[in-house]
CSV table of C-alpha atoms and ligand atoms in Angstrom, one decimal:
chain,number,residue,atom,x,y,z
A,254,MET,CA,59.8,48.3,193.8
A,255,LYS,CA,60.5,47.8,190.1
A,256,LYS,CA,63.7,46.8,188.4
A,257,LEU,CA,64.5,48.0,184.9
A,258,ARG,CA,67.4,47.7,182.6
A,259,ILE,CA,68.6,51.0,181.3
A,260,ALA,CA,71.6,49.7,179.2
A,261,ASP,CA,74.1,46.9,179.5
A,262,GLY,CA,75.4,47.0,183.1
A,263,ILE,CA,73.0,49.8,184.1
A,264,HIS,CA,69.8,49.1,186.1
A,265,MET,CA,67.2,51.3,187.7
A,266,LEU,CA,65.4,50.4,190.9
A,267,THR,CA,62.3,52.5,191.3
A,268,MET,CA,59.6,52.7,193.9
A,269,ASN,CA,56.4,54.7,194.3
A,270,VAL,CA,55.9,56.6,197.4
A,271,ASP,CA,52.4,57.7,198.5
A,272,ASP,CA,50.9,59.3,201.5
A,273,ILE,CA,53.8,61.6,202.4
A,274,LEU,CA,54.2,65.3,202.7
A,275,PHE,CA,57.2,65.8,200.4
A,276,GLU,CA,59.9,67.7,202.2
A,277,GLY,CA,57.5,67.6,205.2
A,278,MET,CA,55.2,70.1,203.6
A,279,TRP,CA,54.0,69.4,200.0
A,280,ASP,CA,50.8,67.4,199.8
A,281,ILE,CA,51.4,65.4,196.6
A,282,GLY,CA,48.2,63.6,195.9
A,283,ASN,CA,49.7,61.6,193.0
A,284,GLY,CA,52.7,60.4,194.9
A,285,VAL,CA,56.3,60.4,193.6
A,286,THR,CA,58.8,57.8,192.5
A,287,LEU,CA,62.3,57.4,193.9
A,288,ASN,CA,64.7,56.2,191.3
A,289,SER,CA,68.1,54.6,192.1
A,290,TYR,CA,70.6,53.5,189.5
A,291,ILE,CA,73.2,50.7,189.7
A,292,ILE,CA,76.2,50.7,187.3
A,293,GLN,CA,78.3,47.6,187.0
A,294,GLY,CA,81.8,47.4,185.6
A,295,ASP,CA,84.6,45.5,187.3
A,296,ARG,CA,83.5,47.6,190.3
A,297,THR,CA,79.9,48.6,191.1
A,298,ALA,CA,78.5,52.0,191.8
A,299,ILE,CA,75.1,53.1,192.9
A,300,VAL,CA,73.8,56.6,191.9
A,301,ASP,CA,71.4,57.8,194.6
A,302,GLY,CA,69.5,55.5,196.8
A,303,VAL,CA,66.1,55.7,198.4
A,304,ILE,CA,64.7,57.2,201.6
A,305,GLY,CA,65.6,55.1,204.6
A,306,TRP,CA,62.2,54.1,205.9
A,307,ASP,CA,61.6,51.0,208.0
A,308,GLY,CA,61.7,47.9,205.9
A,309,ILE,CA,62.9,49.8,202.8
A,310,PRO,CA,66.6,48.9,202.9
A,311,GLU,CA,65.8,45.2,203.1
A,312,ASN,CA,63.4,45.4,200.1
A,313,PHE,CA,66.0,47.5,198.3
A,314,TYR,CA,68.7,44.9,198.9
A,315,THR,CA,66.4,42.0,197.9
A,316,ASN,CA,65.7,43.8,194.6
A,317,MET,CA,69.4,44.4,194.0
A,318,LYS,CA,70.1,40.7,194.5
A,319,GLU,CA,67.4,39.9,191.9
A,320,ILE,CA,69.3,41.8,189.3
A,321,GLY,CA,72.5,40.0,190.3
A,322,VAL,CA,74.0,42.7,192.5
A,323,ASP,CA,75.1,41.7,196.0
A,324,PRO,CA,74.8,44.8,198.2
A,325,GLN,CA,78.1,43.9,199.7
A,326,SER,CA,79.7,44.3,196.2
A,327,ILE,CA,78.9,48.0,196.0
A,328,ASP,CA,82.1,49.9,196.0
A,329,TYR,CA,80.9,53.5,195.4
A,330,LEU,CA,77.9,55.4,196.6
A,331,ILE,CA,77.5,58.3,194.2
A,332,VAL,CA,75.7,61.0,196.1
A,333,ASN,CA,74.4,63.4,193.4
A,334,HIS,CA,72.5,65.3,196.1
A,335,MET,CA,72.3,64.8,199.8
A,336,GLU,CA,68.5,65.4,200.4
A,337,PRO,CA,67.5,62.3,202.4
A,338,ASP,CA,64.9,61.1,199.8
A,339,HIS,CA,68.1,60.0,197.9
A,340,SER,CA,70.7,59.6,200.6
A,341,GLY,CA,68.5,58.3,203.5
A,342,TRP,CA,69.6,54.7,203.0
A,343,ILE,CA,73.3,55.5,203.6
A,344,ALA,CA,73.0,55.1,207.4
A,345,ASP,CA,71.7,51.5,206.8
A,346,PHE,CA,74.2,50.7,204.1
A,347,MET,CA,77.0,51.4,206.6
A,348,LYS,CA,75.9,48.2,208.4
A,349,VAL,CA,76.2,46.2,205.1
A,350,ARG,CA,79.7,47.1,204.1
A,351,ASN,CA,82.4,49.2,205.8
A,352,ASP,CA,85.0,49.8,203.0
A,353,PHE,CA,83.0,51.8,200.5
A,354,THR,CA,83.6,55.2,199.1
A,355,ILE,CA,81.1,58.0,198.8
A,356,ILE,CA,81.6,60.2,195.8
A,357,CYS,CA,80.2,63.7,196.1
A,358,THR,CA,80.9,67.4,195.8
A,359,GLU,CA,82.6,69.4,198.6
A,360,LYS,CA,79.3,70.9,199.7
A,361,ALA,CA,77.7,67.5,199.9
A,362,ALA,CA,80.7,66.1,201.9
A,363,GLY,CA,80.0,68.4,204.8
A,364,MET,CA,76.4,67.2,204.9
A,365,VAL,CA,77.3,63.5,204.5
A,366,ARG,CA,79.4,64.0,207.7
A,367,SER,CA,76.7,66.0,209.6
A,368,PHE,CA,73.8,63.8,208.5
A,369,TYR,CA,75.4,60.4,208.7
A,370,GLY,CA,78.7,60.9,210.6
A,371,GLU,CA,80.4,59.3,207.5
A,372,ASP,CA,83.9,60.1,206.4
A,373,ARG,CA,84.7,57.7,203.6
A,374,ILE,CA,84.4,60.3,201.0
A,375,ARG,CA,86.0,61.3,197.7
A,376,ILE,CA,85.2,64.9,196.8
A,377,VAL,CA,84.9,65.5,193.0
A,378,LYS,CA,85.0,68.6,190.9
A,379,GLU,CA,83.8,69.4,187.4
A,380,GLY,CA,85.0,66.8,184.9
A,381,ASP,CA,86.5,64.4,187.4
A,382,THR,CA,86.1,60.8,186.4
A,383,LEU,CA,85.7,57.3,187.9
A,384,ASP,CA,86.6,54.3,185.8
A,385,LEU,CA,84.6,51.3,186.9
A,386,GLY,CA,86.1,49.0,184.4
A,387,LYS,CA,84.4,47.1,181.5
A,388,GLY,CA,84.1,50.4,179.6
A,389,LYS,CA,82.0,52.1,182.3
A,390,VAL,CA,83.4,55.6,183.0
A,391,LEU,CA,81.6,58.1,185.1
A,392,SER,CA,82.2,61.8,185.0
A,393,PHE,CA,80.9,64.4,187.5
A,394,HIS,CA,79.5,67.8,186.8
A,395,PRO,CA,78.4,70.0,189.7
A,396,VAL,CA,75.1,71.9,189.2
A,397,PRO,CA,74.9,73.9,192.4
A,398,ASN,CA,71.6,75.1,193.8
A,399,VAL,CA,69.2,72.9,191.9
A,400,HIS,CA,67.9,73.0,194.5
A,401,TRP,CA,70.6,72.4,197.3
A,402,PRO,CA,74.1,73.7,196.9
A,403,ASP,CA,75.6,70.2,196.9
A,404,THR,CA,74.1,68.9,193.7
A,405,MET,CA,75.9,67.4,190.7
A,406,TYR,CA,75.2,65.4,187.6
A,407,THR,CA,76.8,62.0,187.0
A,408,TYR,CA,77.4,61.1,183.4
A,409,GLU,CA,78.2,57.6,182.0
A,410,LYS,CA,80.3,58.0,178.9
A,411,SER,CA,79.9,54.7,177.1
A,412,THR,CA,76.1,54.8,177.1
A,413,LYS,CA,75.8,58.7,177.2
A,414,THR,CA,73.5,58.5,180.2
A,415,LEU,CA,72.9,61.5,182.4
A,416,PHE,CA,72.0,60.7,186.0
A,417,SER,CA,70.4,64.1,186.8
A,418,CYS,CA,68.9,63.5,190.2
A,419,ASP,CA,66.3,66.2,191.0
A,420,MET,CA,66.9,68.0,187.7
A,421,PHE,CA,64.5,66.9,185.0
A,422,GLY,CA,62.4,65.2,187.7
A,423,ALA,CA,58.6,65.1,188.2
A,424,PHE,CA,56.2,64.0,190.9
A,425,GLY,CA,53.6,61.3,190.1
A,426,ARG,CA,53.7,57.6,190.7
A,427,MET,CA,54.7,55.4,187.8
A,428,GLY,CA,52.7,52.4,186.6
A,429,ASP,CA,54.0,49.9,184.2
A,430,HIS,CA,55.5,52.5,181.9
A,431,CYS,CA,58.8,54.1,183.1
A,432,PHE,CA,60.4,55.1,179.8
A,433,ASP,CA,59.3,58.1,177.7
A,434,ASP,CA,58.8,55.9,174.6
A,435,GLU,CA,56.3,53.7,176.6
A,436,LEU,CA,54.1,56.5,177.9
A,437,THR,CA,50.6,56.9,176.5
A,438,SER,CA,49.7,60.5,175.6
A,439,GLU,CA,47.7,60.7,178.8
A,440,GLU,CA,50.7,59.5,180.8
A,441,ALA,CA,53.0,61.9,179.0
A,442,GLU,CA,50.5,64.7,179.9
A,443,PHE,CA,50.3,63.5,183.5
A,444,PHE,CA,54.1,63.7,183.9
A,445,GLU,CA,54.3,67.1,182.2
A,446,SER,CA,51.7,68.3,184.7
A,447,GLU,CA,53.4,66.6,187.6
A,448,GLY,CA,56.7,68.1,186.3
A,449,ILE,CA,55.2,71.6,186.6
A,450,ARG,CA,54.0,70.8,190.1
A,451,TYR,CA,57.5,69.5,191.1
A,452,TYR,CA,59.2,72.5,189.5
A,453,SER,CA,56.9,74.9,191.3
A,454,ASN,CA,57.3,73.2,194.7
A,455,VAL,CA,61.0,72.3,194.7
A,456,MET,CA,62.9,74.2,192.0
A,457,ALA,CA,61.2,77.6,191.3
A,458,THR,CA,63.2,79.5,193.9
A,459,PHE,CA,66.4,78.4,192.1
A,460,THR,CA,65.4,79.2,188.6
A,461,PRO,CA,68.7,81.1,187.7
A,462,SER,CA,70.6,78.0,188.8
A,463,VAL,CA,68.3,75.6,186.9
A,464,LYS,CA,69.0,77.6,183.8
A,465,LYS,CA,72.7,77.1,184.3
A,466,ALA,CA,72.1,73.4,184.8
A,467,ILE,CA,70.1,73.2,181.6
A,468,GLU,CA,73.0,74.8,179.7
A,469,LYS,CA,75.5,72.4,181.3
A,470,ALA,CA,73.3,69.4,180.2
A,471,LYS,CA,73.5,70.8,176.7
A,472,THR,CA,77.3,70.6,176.7
A,473,LEU,CA,77.1,66.8,177.3
A,474,ASP,CA,76.3,64.4,174.5
A,475,ILE,CA,73.2,62.8,176.0
A,476,LYS,CA,71.3,59.8,174.8
A,477,THR,CA,69.4,59.1,178.0
A,478,ILE,CA,68.3,61.2,180.9
A,479,ALA,CA,67.8,59.2,184.1
A,480,PRO,CA,66.4,61.4,186.8
A,481,GLY,CA,65.9,60.7,190.5
A,482,HIS,CA,62.1,61.1,190.2
A,483,GLY,CA,59.8,60.3,187.3
A,484,PRO,CA,60.3,58.7,183.9
A,485,VAL,CA,63.5,58.0,182.1
A,486,TYR,CA,63.9,59.8,178.8
A,487,ARG,CA,65.7,57.5,176.3
A,488,LYS,CA,63.8,58.3,173.1
A,489,ASN,CA,63.7,62.0,173.3
A,490,PRO,CA,65.8,63.5,176.1
A,491,GLY,CA,65.5,66.9,174.4
A,492,LYS,CA,61.8,66.9,175.4
A,493,ILE,CA,62.4,67.1,179.1
A,494,ILE,CA,65.2,69.6,178.6
A,495,SER,CA,62.8,71.8,176.6
A,496,ASP,CA,60.0,71.3,179.2
A,497,TYR,CA,62.3,72.4,181.9
A,498,THR,CA,63.4,75.4,179.8
A,499,ARG,CA,59.7,76.3,179.6
A,500,PHE,CA,59.2,75.9,183.3
A,501,THR,CA,62.0,78.4,184.0
A,502,ARG,CA,60.1,80.8,181.7
A,503,TYR,CA,56.9,80.2,183.7
A,504,ALA,CA,58.8,81.1,186.9
A,505,GLU,CA,59.8,84.4,185.2
A,506,GLY,CA,56.3,85.5,184.2
A,507,ALA,CA,55.4,83.4,181.1
A,508,GLY,CA,52.6,80.8,181.3
A,509,LYS,CA,50.0,78.8,179.5
A,510,ASN,CA,46.9,80.5,178.2
A,511,GLU,CA,45.3,80.1,181.6
A,512,ILE,CA,44.3,82.3,184.5
A,513,THR,CA,44.5,81.3,188.1
A,514,ILE,CA,42.0,83.0,190.4
A,515,LEU,CA,43.1,83.1,194.1
A,516,SER,CA,39.7,83.7,195.5
A,517,GLY,CA,39.1,84.9,199.1
A,518,SER,CA,35.9,86.3,200.5
A,519,MET,CA,34.6,86.8,204.1
A,520,TYR,CA,30.9,87.0,203.7
A,521,GLY,CA,30.4,86.6,199.9
A,522,MET,CA,30.7,90.2,198.7
A,523,THR,CA,34.0,89.7,196.8
A,524,GLU,CA,32.7,86.2,195.8
A,525,LYS,CA,29.8,87.9,193.9
A,526,ALA,CA,32.4,89.6,191.7
A,527,VAL,CA,34.3,86.3,191.3
A,528,GLY,CA,31.2,84.6,189.9
A,529,PHE,CA,30.8,87.5,187.5
A,530,VAL,CA,34.5,87.2,186.4
A,531,GLU,CA,34.1,83.4,185.8
A,532,GLY,CA,31.2,84.2,183.4
A,533,ILE,CA,33.5,86.6,181.4
A,534,LEU,CA,36.3,84.0,181.3
A,535,ARG,CA,33.9,81.4,180.1
A,536,ARG,CA,32.6,83.8,177.5
A,537,GLU,CA,36.1,84.6,176.3
A,538,GLY,CA,37.1,80.9,176.2
A,539,ILE,CA,39.9,81.3,178.7
A,540,LYS,CA,40.7,78.3,180.8
A,541,TYR,CA,40.9,79.2,184.5
A,542,ASN,CA,41.7,77.5,187.8
A,543,LYS,CA,39.8,78.8,190.8
A,544,LEU,CA,41.4,78.2,194.1
A,545,LYS,CA,39.4,79.1,197.1
A,546,LEU,CA,41.4,80.7,199.9
A,547,PRO,CA,42.5,79.6,202.3
A,548,HIS,CA,43.6,76.8,200.0
A,549,GLN,CA,44.6,73.7,201.8
A,550,ASN,CA,46.9,72.3,199.1
A,551,LEU,CA,49.9,74.6,198.7
A,552,SER,CA,51.5,72.2,196.3
A,553,GLU,CA,48.6,72.5,193.9
A,554,MET,CA,48.3,76.2,194.3
A,555,MET,CA,52.0,76.8,193.4
A,556,ALA,CA,51.6,74.6,190.3
A,557,ASP,CA,48.5,76.5,189.1
A,558,VAL,CA,50.1,79.9,189.7
A,559,LEU,CA,53.4,78.9,188.0
A,560,LYS,CA,51.8,77.6,184.8
A,561,SER,CA,49.3,80.5,184.4
A,562,ALA,CA,50.0,83.5,182.3
A,563,GLY,CA,47.5,85.6,184.2
A,564,ILE,CA,46.7,85.7,187.9
A,565,ILE,CA,43.6,87.2,189.5
A,566,ILE,CA,43.6,88.0,193.2
A,567,ALA,CA,40.1,88.3,194.5
A,568,ALA,CA,40.4,89.4,198.1
A,569,PRO,CA,38.8,91.9,200.4
A,570,THR,CA,40.3,94.2,203.0
A,571,TYR,CA,40.4,92.7,206.5
A,572,GLU,CA,41.4,94.8,209.5
A,573,TYR,CA,42.9,97.5,207.3
A,574,LYS,CA,45.0,94.9,205.5
A,575,LEU,CA,44.8,92.2,202.8
A,576,PHE,CA,42.5,89.3,203.6
A,577,PRO,CA,45.1,87.2,205.5
A,578,PRO,CA,44.7,83.9,203.5
A,579,ALA,CA,45.4,85.9,200.3
A,580,ALA,CA,48.4,87.6,202.0
A,581,ALA,CA,49.8,84.2,203.1
A,582,ALA,CA,49.3,82.7,199.6
A,583,LEU,CA,51.0,85.7,198.0
A,584,ASP,CA,53.9,85.5,200.4
A,585,GLU,CA,54.4,81.8,199.7
A,586,ILE,CA,54.4,82.5,196.0
A,587,GLY,CA,56.9,85.3,196.5
A,588,ARG,CA,59.1,83.1,198.6
A,589,LYS,CA,59.2,80.7,195.7
A,590,LYS,CA,60.3,83.6,193.5
A,591,ILE,CA,57.5,83.2,190.9
A,592,THR,CA,58.1,86.6,189.3
A,593,GLY,CA,56.8,88.8,186.5
A,594,LYS,CA,53.2,87.5,186.3
A,595,THR,CA,50.5,89.6,184.7
A,596,ALA,CA,47.9,90.1,187.5
A,597,PHE,CA,44.8,91.9,188.6
A,598,ARG,CA,43.2,92.3,192.0
A,599,PHE,CA,39.7,93.3,193.1
A,600,GLY,CA,37.9,93.1,196.4
A,601,SER,CA,35.4,94.5,198.8
A,602,TYR,CA,35.9,96.7,201.8
A,603,GLY,CA,33.6,97.6,204.7
A,604,TRP,CA,34.5,101.0,206.2
A,605,SER,CA,38.1,101.4,205.0
A,606,GLY,CA,40.5,100.0,202.4
A,607,GLY,CA,44.1,98.8,203.2
A,608,ALA,CA,44.3,95.5,201.2
A,609,GLU,CA,46.1,97.3,198.3
A,610,LYS,CA,48.8,98.7,200.6
A,611,GLU,CA,49.7,95.3,202.0
A,612,LEU,CA,49.5,93.7,198.5
A,613,ASN,CA,52.2,96.2,197.4
A,614,GLU,CA,54.3,95.6,200.5
A,615,ILE,CA,54.3,91.8,199.9
A,616,THR,CA,55.1,92.0,196.2
A,617,GLU,CA,57.9,94.5,196.8
A,618,ARG,CA,59.3,92.6,199.8
A,619,ASN,CA,59.6,89.5,197.7
A,620,ARG,CA,60.8,91.4,194.6
A,621,MET,CA,58.1,89.7,192.6
A,622,LYS,CA,57.9,92.4,189.8
A,623,TRP,CA,54.3,91.4,188.9
A,624,ASP,CA,52.7,93.5,186.3
A,625,PHE,CA,49.4,94.6,187.9
A,626,ILE,CA,46.4,96.0,186.0
A,627,GLU,CA,44.9,98.8,188.2
A,628,SER,CA,42.9,97.2,191.0
A,629,VAL,CA,39.2,97.7,191.5
A,630,GLU,CA,37.8,98.1,195.1
A,631,PHE,CA,34.2,98.4,196.0
A,632,GLU,CA,32.3,99.2,199.2
A,633,GLY,CA,30.2,96.3,200.4
A,634,ALA,CA,28.6,94.4,197.6
A,635,PRO,CA,29.7,95.1,194.0
A,636,ARG,CA,27.3,97.3,192.1
A,637,LYS,CA,26.8,97.4,188.3
A,638,GLU,CA,29.3,100.2,187.9
A,639,ASP,CA,31.9,98.1,189.9
A,640,LEU,CA,31.2,95.0,187.8
A,641,ASP,CA,31.5,97.1,184.6
A,642,LYS,CA,35.0,98.3,185.8
A,643,ILE,CA,36.0,94.8,186.6
A,644,GLU,CA,34.9,93.5,183.2
A,645,LYS,CA,37.0,96.2,181.5
A,646,LYS,CA,40.1,95.3,183.6
A,647,ILE,CA,39.6,91.6,183.0
A,648,MET,CA,39.6,92.3,179.2
A,649,GLU,CA,42.8,94.3,179.7
A,650,LEU,CA,44.3,91.4,181.6
A,651,ILE,CA,43.4,88.9,178.9
A,652,GLU,CA,44.9,91.2,176.3
A,653,LYS,CA,48.1,91.9,178.3
A,654,MET,CA,48.9,88.3,179.2
A,655,LYS,CA,48.8,87.3,175.5
A,656,ALA,CA,52.4,88.5,175.2
A,657,LYS,CA,53.4,86.0,178.0
A,658,ILE,CA,51.8,82.9,176.6
A,659,VAL,CA,54.2,80.0,176.1
A,660,GLU,CA,52.4,76.6,175.7
B,245,FEO,FE1,64.7,64.5,195.4
B,245,FEO,FE2,66.1,67.4,196.5
B,245,FEO,O1,65.5,65.6,196.6
């Protein structure tokens, strides 16, 4: 765990977490940070904590003491968001002190009670404040559904610091550099990429609410954005606001000048056409991400699909339906409400089609509104005339997705 000074009387405690499935399902190979913030006036508040794993509270308390904060002196637990990666330590803190107050939204209050049986709660609404003394005044600003209904921002007025919890967060473990002005260009690129992954895994379903939260952030005079995951933005908080704005556009159909190929094949017939398509993309200088289905890493797949302006689904018919790993992938993408992508499907069939029908059912059921170029299906192995048709459609896809490119 690292301890960093954000401003006078404001510290961050941050730890890297590896080897977990985030939310019990996302395989995040580059880990994630959990950031907690302590604000000291005459009274002390902590904004978000860390997950309550064995041994972690003790380590957490030791680090607090090293920055001069006795855990027993914490008066207020600000719960910006109840998900246990931030609130998990509350159960343990109840053993440390019994006269604290939890500050949270009404939605969070119900969960504080049901998760931790805790009732020492002050419910806050938009614009409510908490004066900690010594010039530290916090205000609270609900931003529901990013990504739980309980979420709020906490804003410290004297330092113009926004504690944004999951908003403006990213996956990825932090090394020695935790502030935006310290990041090397490679590190900045890493966190942008991990931000896309985080957005696609955690936030994408709630894009309309994220857009509202972005607008709310713009109404506050912000000098520093201090999220619950990833780097702190003190040099250019506008950068992460603009990145998140771009991510919302990716979720609504825009993307980088990249194509993601979701590539499934039973016995290599569809795969032959995929190899042909890769040659075209290389020839045209289009970056592509090829994900073989079934793809084990759902987290990575969501990120690649989210950031790509064009999607290719290469999948055959299987038992009169879409190749099941492709159907499952598409359904997951639909559940995350990644809409409006420019897409093209091709695939082989043996004695009967059926893939196309199920593809349409999935996209309609999930209201994906993807803009599909007409599919190409071929019997058995692709012949020259099939490959010629596929090439024509790929060129159409490349042309059509140009209108959606946002770098
Ligand atoms: Fe970082 Fe929604 O928890």
